[in-house]
Each structure stands twice: as structure tokens, then as C-alpha cells.
mmCIF file of C-alpha atoms in Angstrom:
data_model
loop_
_atom_site.group_PDB
_atom_site.id
_atom_site.type_symbol
_atom_site.label_atom_id
_atom_site.label_comp_id
_atom_site.label_asym_id
_atom_site.label_seq_id
_atom_site.Cartn_x
_atom_site.Cartn_y
_atom_site.Cartn_z
ATOM 1 C CA MET A 1 0.142 -0.011 -0.071
ATOM 2 C CA ALA A 2 2.977 2.651 0.954
ATOM 3 C CA GLU A 3 4.877 2.135 -2.583
ATOM 4 C CA LEU A 4 1.418 2.394 -4.563
ATOM 5 C CA SER A 5 0.303 5.522 -2.292
ATOM 6 C CA ALA A 6 3.725 7.253 -2.725
ATOM 7 C CA ARG A 7 4.358 6.243 -6.882
ATOM 8 C CA ARG A 8 0.830 7.987 -7.596
ATOM 9 C CA ILE A 9 1.750 10.570 -4.517
ATOM 10 C CA ALA A 10 4.576 11.531 -7.607
ATOM 11 C CA THR A 11 1.894 11.697 -10.023
ATOM 12 C CA GLY A 12 0.671 14.121 -8.159
ATOM 13 C CA ASP A 13 4.258 16.549 -9.868
ATOM 14 C CA LEU A 14 3.252 15.880 -12.934
ATOM 15 C CA VAL A 15 -0.099 17.077 -12.399
ATOM 16 C CA ALA A 16 1.015 20.178 -11.515
ATOM 17 C CA ALA A 17 3.523 20.673 -14.362
ATOM 18 C CA ALA A 18 0.861 19.447 -16.964
ATOM 19 C CA LYS A 19 -1.510 21.938 -15.101
ATOM 20 C CA TRP A 20 1.094 24.749 -14.441
ATOM 21 C CA GLY A 21 0.466 28.390 -16.270
ATOM 22 C CA THR A 22 -2.722 27.142 -17.837
ATOM 23 C CA GLY A 23 -4.832 28.675 -15.527
ATOM 24 C CA SER A 24 -6.254 24.669 -14.845
ATOM 25 C CA PRO A 25 -7.518 24.148 -11.116
ATOM 26 C CA VAL A 26 -6.399 21.717 -9.091
ATOM 27 C CA ASP A 27 -9.714 20.981 -7.568
ATOM 28 C CA ASP A 28 -11.210 19.117 -10.375
ATOM 29 C CA PRO A 29 -14.889 17.813 -8.743
ATOM 30 C CA ALA A 30 -15.926 15.810 -11.917
ATOM 31 C CA ARG A 31 -12.935 14.175 -12.032
ATOM 32 C CA GLU A 32 -12.771 13.411 -8.983
ATOM 33 C CA GLN A 33 -16.521 12.000 -8.906
ATOM 34 C CA ARG A 34 -15.571 9.365 -11.650
ATOM 35 C CA VAL A 35 -12.710 8.261 -9.582
ATOM 36 C CA LEU A 36 -14.392 7.687 -6.802
ATOM 37 C CA ASP A 37 -17.426 5.378 -8.359
ATOM 38 C CA SER A 38 -14.996 3.330 -10.651
ATOM 39 C CA VAL A 39 -12.997 2.979 -7.246
ATOM 40 C CA THR A 40 -15.954 1.729 -5.642
ATOM 41 C CA GLU A 41 -17.128 -0.182 -8.556
ATOM 42 C CA GLN A 42 -13.961 -1.952 -9.050
ATOM 43 C CA ALA A 43 -14.359 -2.646 -4.947
ATOM 44 C CA ARG A 44 -17.020 -4.684 -5.376
ATOM 45 C CA ARG A 45 -16.318 -6.800 -8.387
ATOM 46 C CA LEU A 46 -13.384 -7.364 -6.004
ATOM 47 C CA GLY A 47 -15.204 -8.295 -2.854
ATOM 48 C CA ALA A 48 -13.837 -5.203 -1.252
ATOM 49 C CA ASP A 49 -15.556 -2.702 1.041
ATOM 50 C CA PRO A 50 -16.670 -0.604 -1.102
ATOM 51 C CA ARG A 51 -17.172 2.400 1.324
ATOM 52 C CA LEU A 52 -13.807 1.788 3.002
ATOM 53 C CA THR A 53 -12.161 1.499 -0.477
ATOM 54 C CA ARG A 54 -14.348 5.049 -1.770
ATOM 55 C CA LEU A 55 -12.709 6.357 1.837
ATOM 56 C CA VAL A 56 -9.277 5.453 0.724
ATOM 57 C CA PHE A 57 -8.807 7.335 -2.453
ATOM 58 C CA ARG A 58 -11.004 10.082 -0.636
ATOM 59 C CA ASP A 59 -7.669 10.657 0.979
ATOM 60 C CA GLN A 60 -5.655 9.534 -2.286
ATOM 61 C CA ILE A 61 -6.869 12.244 -4.193
ATOM 62 C CA GLU A 62 -6.782 14.770 -1.118
ATOM 63 C CA ALA A 63 -2.970 13.908 -0.358
ATOM 64 C CA ASN A 64 -2.611 14.403 -4.906
ATOM 65 C CA LYS A 65 -4.269 17.955 -4.925
ATOM 66 C CA ALA A 66 -2.024 19.268 -1.453
ATOM 67 C CA VAL A 67 1.182 17.800 -3.652
ATOM 68 C CA GLN A 68 -0.159 19.807 -6.462
ATOM 69 C CA ARG A 69 -0.935 22.985 -4.217
ATOM 70 C CA GLY A 70 2.310 23.000 -2.895
ATOM 71 C CA LEU A 71 5.000 22.520 -6.172
ATOM 72 C CA HIS A 72 2.278 25.491 -7.478
ATOM 73 C CA ARG A 73 3.363 27.449 -4.620
ATOM 74 C CA LEU A 74 6.660 27.038 -4.635
ATOM 75 C CA TRP A 75 6.665 27.436 -8.111
ATOM 76 C CA ARG A 76 4.998 30.954 -7.341
ATOM 77 C CA ASP A 77 7.923 31.613 -4.997
ATOM 78 C CA ARG A 78 10.546 30.395 -6.829
ATOM 79 C CA PRO A 79 10.179 30.479 -10.624
ATOM 80 C CA SER A 80 13.845 28.967 -11.617
ATOM 81 C CA GLU A 81 12.333 25.954 -10.114
ATOM 82 C CA ALA A 82 9.410 25.821 -12.327
ATOM 83 C CA PRO A 83 8.744 22.928 -14.557
ATOM 84 C CA THR A 84 10.094 23.887 -18.289
ATOM 85 C CA GLU A 85 8.113 21.202 -19.709
ATOM 86 C CA ARG A 86 4.485 20.012 -19.057
ATOM 87 C CA PRO A 87 3.370 16.624 -20.039
ATOM 88 C CA GLY A 88 -0.340 15.797 -21.007
ATOM 89 C CA LEU A 89 -2.696 15.946 -18.464
ATOM 90 C CA ASP A 90 -4.064 12.386 -19.709
ATOM 91 C CA GLU A 91 -0.829 10.652 -20.307
ATOM 92 C CA VAL A 92 -0.702 11.564 -16.471
ATOM 93 C CA ARG A 93 -4.190 10.288 -15.565
ATOM 94 C CA LYS A 94 -3.727 7.319 -17.847
ATOM 95 C CA GLU A 95 -0.588 6.050 -15.146
ATOM 96 C CA VAL A 96 -2.637 7.227 -12.345
ATOM 97 C CA ASP A 97 -5.989 5.020 -13.166
ATOM 98 C CA HIS A 98 -3.571 2.008 -13.514
ATOM 99 C CA LEU A 99 -2.287 2.465 -10.101
ATOM 100 C CA ASN A 100 -5.857 2.936 -9.130
ATOM 101 C CA GLU A 101 -6.182 -0.543 -10.298
ATOM 102 C CA ALA A 102 -3.914 -1.818 -8.218
ATOM 103 C CA LEU A 103 -4.493 0.649 -4.703
ATOM 104 C CA VAL A 104 -7.963 -1.054 -4.993
ATOM 105 C CA ARG A 105 -6.443 -5.001 -5.465
ATOM 106 C CA ALA A 106 -4.269 -3.663 -2.991
ATOM 107 C CA VAL A 107 -6.946 -2.193 -0.349
ATOM 108 C CA ALA A 108 -8.677 -6.405 -0.862
ATOM 109 C CA ASP A 109 -5.871 -7.931 -0.184
ATOM 110 C CA ALA A 110 -5.068 -5.702 3.285
ATOM 111 C CA ALA A 111 -8.511 -6.893 4.732
ATOM 112 C CA PRO A 112 -7.255 -9.611 6.951
ATOM 113 C CA TYR A 113 -4.941 -7.288 8.524
ATOM 114 C CA ARG A 114 -7.146 -4.083 9.480
ATOM 115 C CA ARG A 115 -8.667 -6.811 11.727
ATOM 116 C CA SER A 116 -5.781 -5.505 13.650
ATOM 117 C CA ALA A 117 -6.212 -1.617 13.337
ATOM 118 C CA PRO A 118 -3.270 -1.189 15.795
ATOM 119 C CA LEU A 119 -0.729 -3.242 14.460
ATOM 120 C CA CYS A 120 -1.523 -2.993 10.637
ATOM 121 C CA ARG A 121 -0.921 0.864 11.830
ATOM 122 C CA VAL A 122 2.096 0.403 13.075
ATOM 123 C CA ALA A 123 3.169 -2.024 10.348
ATOM 124 C CA LEU A 124 1.368 0.857 7.779
ATOM 125 C CA THR A 125 3.270 3.469 9.374
ATOM 126 C CA ALA A 126 6.440 1.445 9.035
ATOM 127 C CA SER A 127 6.374 1.002 5.392
ATOM 128 C CA ALA A 128 5.549 3.889 4.861
ATOM 129 C CA GLU A 129 8.015 5.216 6.222
ATOM 130 C CA ARG A 130 10.826 2.693 4.849
ATOM 131 C CA VAL A 131 9.239 3.941 1.771
ATOM 132 C CA SER A 132 9.832 8.078 2.247
ATOM 133 C CA HIS A 133 13.334 7.178 3.170
ATOM 134 C CA GLY A 134 13.965 4.991 0.408
ATOM 135 C CA ARG A 135 12.482 7.411 -2.293
ATOM 136 C CA ARG A 136 14.180 10.370 -0.730
ATOM 137 C CA LEU A 137 10.393 12.203 0.096
ATOM 138 C CA ASP A 138 10.769 15.409 0.582
ATOM 139 C CA GLU A 139 8.827 16.802 4.044
ATOM 140 C CA LEU A 140 5.848 17.322 1.237
ATOM 141 C CA HIS A 141 5.813 13.955 0.357
ATOM 142 C CA THR A 142 6.022 12.316 2.767
ATOM 143 C CA ALA A 143 3.336 14.675 4.623
ATOM 144 C CA ALA A 144 1.103 13.190 1.757
ATOM 145 C CA LEU A 145 1.932 9.887 1.631
ATOM 146 C CA ALA A 146 1.054 9.995 5.741
ATOM 147 C CA ASP A 147 -1.926 11.349 4.389
ATOM 148 C CA SER A 148 -3.007 9.195 1.617
ATOM 149 C CA LEU A 149 -3.089 6.049 4.274
ATOM 150 C CA ALA A 150 -4.856 7.335 6.789
ATOM 151 C CA SER A 151 -7.681 5.472 6.383
ATOM 152 C CA VAL A 152 -6.621 2.350 5.116
ATOM 153 C CA CYS A 153 -5.805 0.538 8.542
ATOM 154 C CA GLY A 154 -9.697 1.257 10.279
ATOM 155 C CA ALA A 155 -11.577 3.962 8.703
ATOM 156 C CA SER A 156 -14.714 3.318 10.568
ATOM 157 C CA THR A 157 -17.553 2.475 7.375
ATOM 158 C CA ASP A 158 -20.010 2.925 9.587
ATOM 159 C CA ALA A 159 -19.613 6.674 10.167
ATOM 160 C CA PRO A 160 -20.912 8.955 7.939
ATOM 161 C CA ASP A 161 -17.531 10.150 5.342
ATOM 162 C CA LYS A 162 -17.455 13.945 6.020
ATOM 163 C CA ARG A 163 -15.691 15.029 3.659
ATOM 164 C CA GLY A 164 -18.844 14.715 1.038
ATOM 165 C CA ALA A 165 -17.153 12.058 -1.426
#
């Protein structure tokens, strides 16, 4: 989960670069809804908890947007660090969609580990720290990785989703 989440977080850099200077907003509610609907349906097909999967992906989306916002702030403050080339957003989204499929499978596969939420959190935190260190993530990306994993180990599937998705 941590490695896949870190790879998905890294796509935030590409999305930020694609949107940089174009006037395209970081938030794309229509795209976000399509992603959430798609992963919810994938979870159902895999026999995973659709509500938990949706919560995990809400975290993934918000973490990715945090990276985009952080990079846009950095580039506004330090224009010399702004990207000079923009990847195609459609190509980046294909990679995101591919990672989403793998993450849905990982959420489904992690179901037995969530039965012991405290142990799940310890193992997931250790895994995230290893991934962060191994990938040499900066503070922005390390925080986004932690945020992207917030619901994996035991978001209550009975509680309403306070973020509206």
C-alpha cells in the first residue's frame, strides 16, 4: 500500500506540471467523482469493502492535491524551479488510473490485516517510513504519503464520510 501510494503521490508532480501556468485548477470535482465511482465499482467486483475503498481514495485524491498545491506555491515563490515542460494530462491520468487499479487490489488484499487496527497502523507506518526514506521524499511528499494512507487501517465504515464523497 505504501509503495503504491507513494507512486500515486509522485503523479501529483506531473499533474502539477501539466496544470502549471494553464489556469487549470487543482480541484477537478468531476474527475474526482469519476475516480471515486470507478474505484467503488472495482471494489465491489473484487469483493472488497466499497465504502472503505472510497474513503481510502478520498485520502489519495486529497494527498495528491496537497502535492499539487504545494508545488504551485513553491513555483510561484521560486519561478526558476518551475517546470519548463508540461506533460500531457491525459497521459498522466492513464498512469493514475493504472495505479488506482493496483491500489484497489491492495485495499482488498489488506482486509485481513485491518482486523487488528493497532498492528495494521504500526506496520503501515513502518512501511511508509521505509518507502519515504527509500524514495528520499521531501517534507511535502512525506506528509502527503502519510495523509494518503490515513483510512487504510480502520476508517469506520459505519461513520458518514465527512468529506462529502
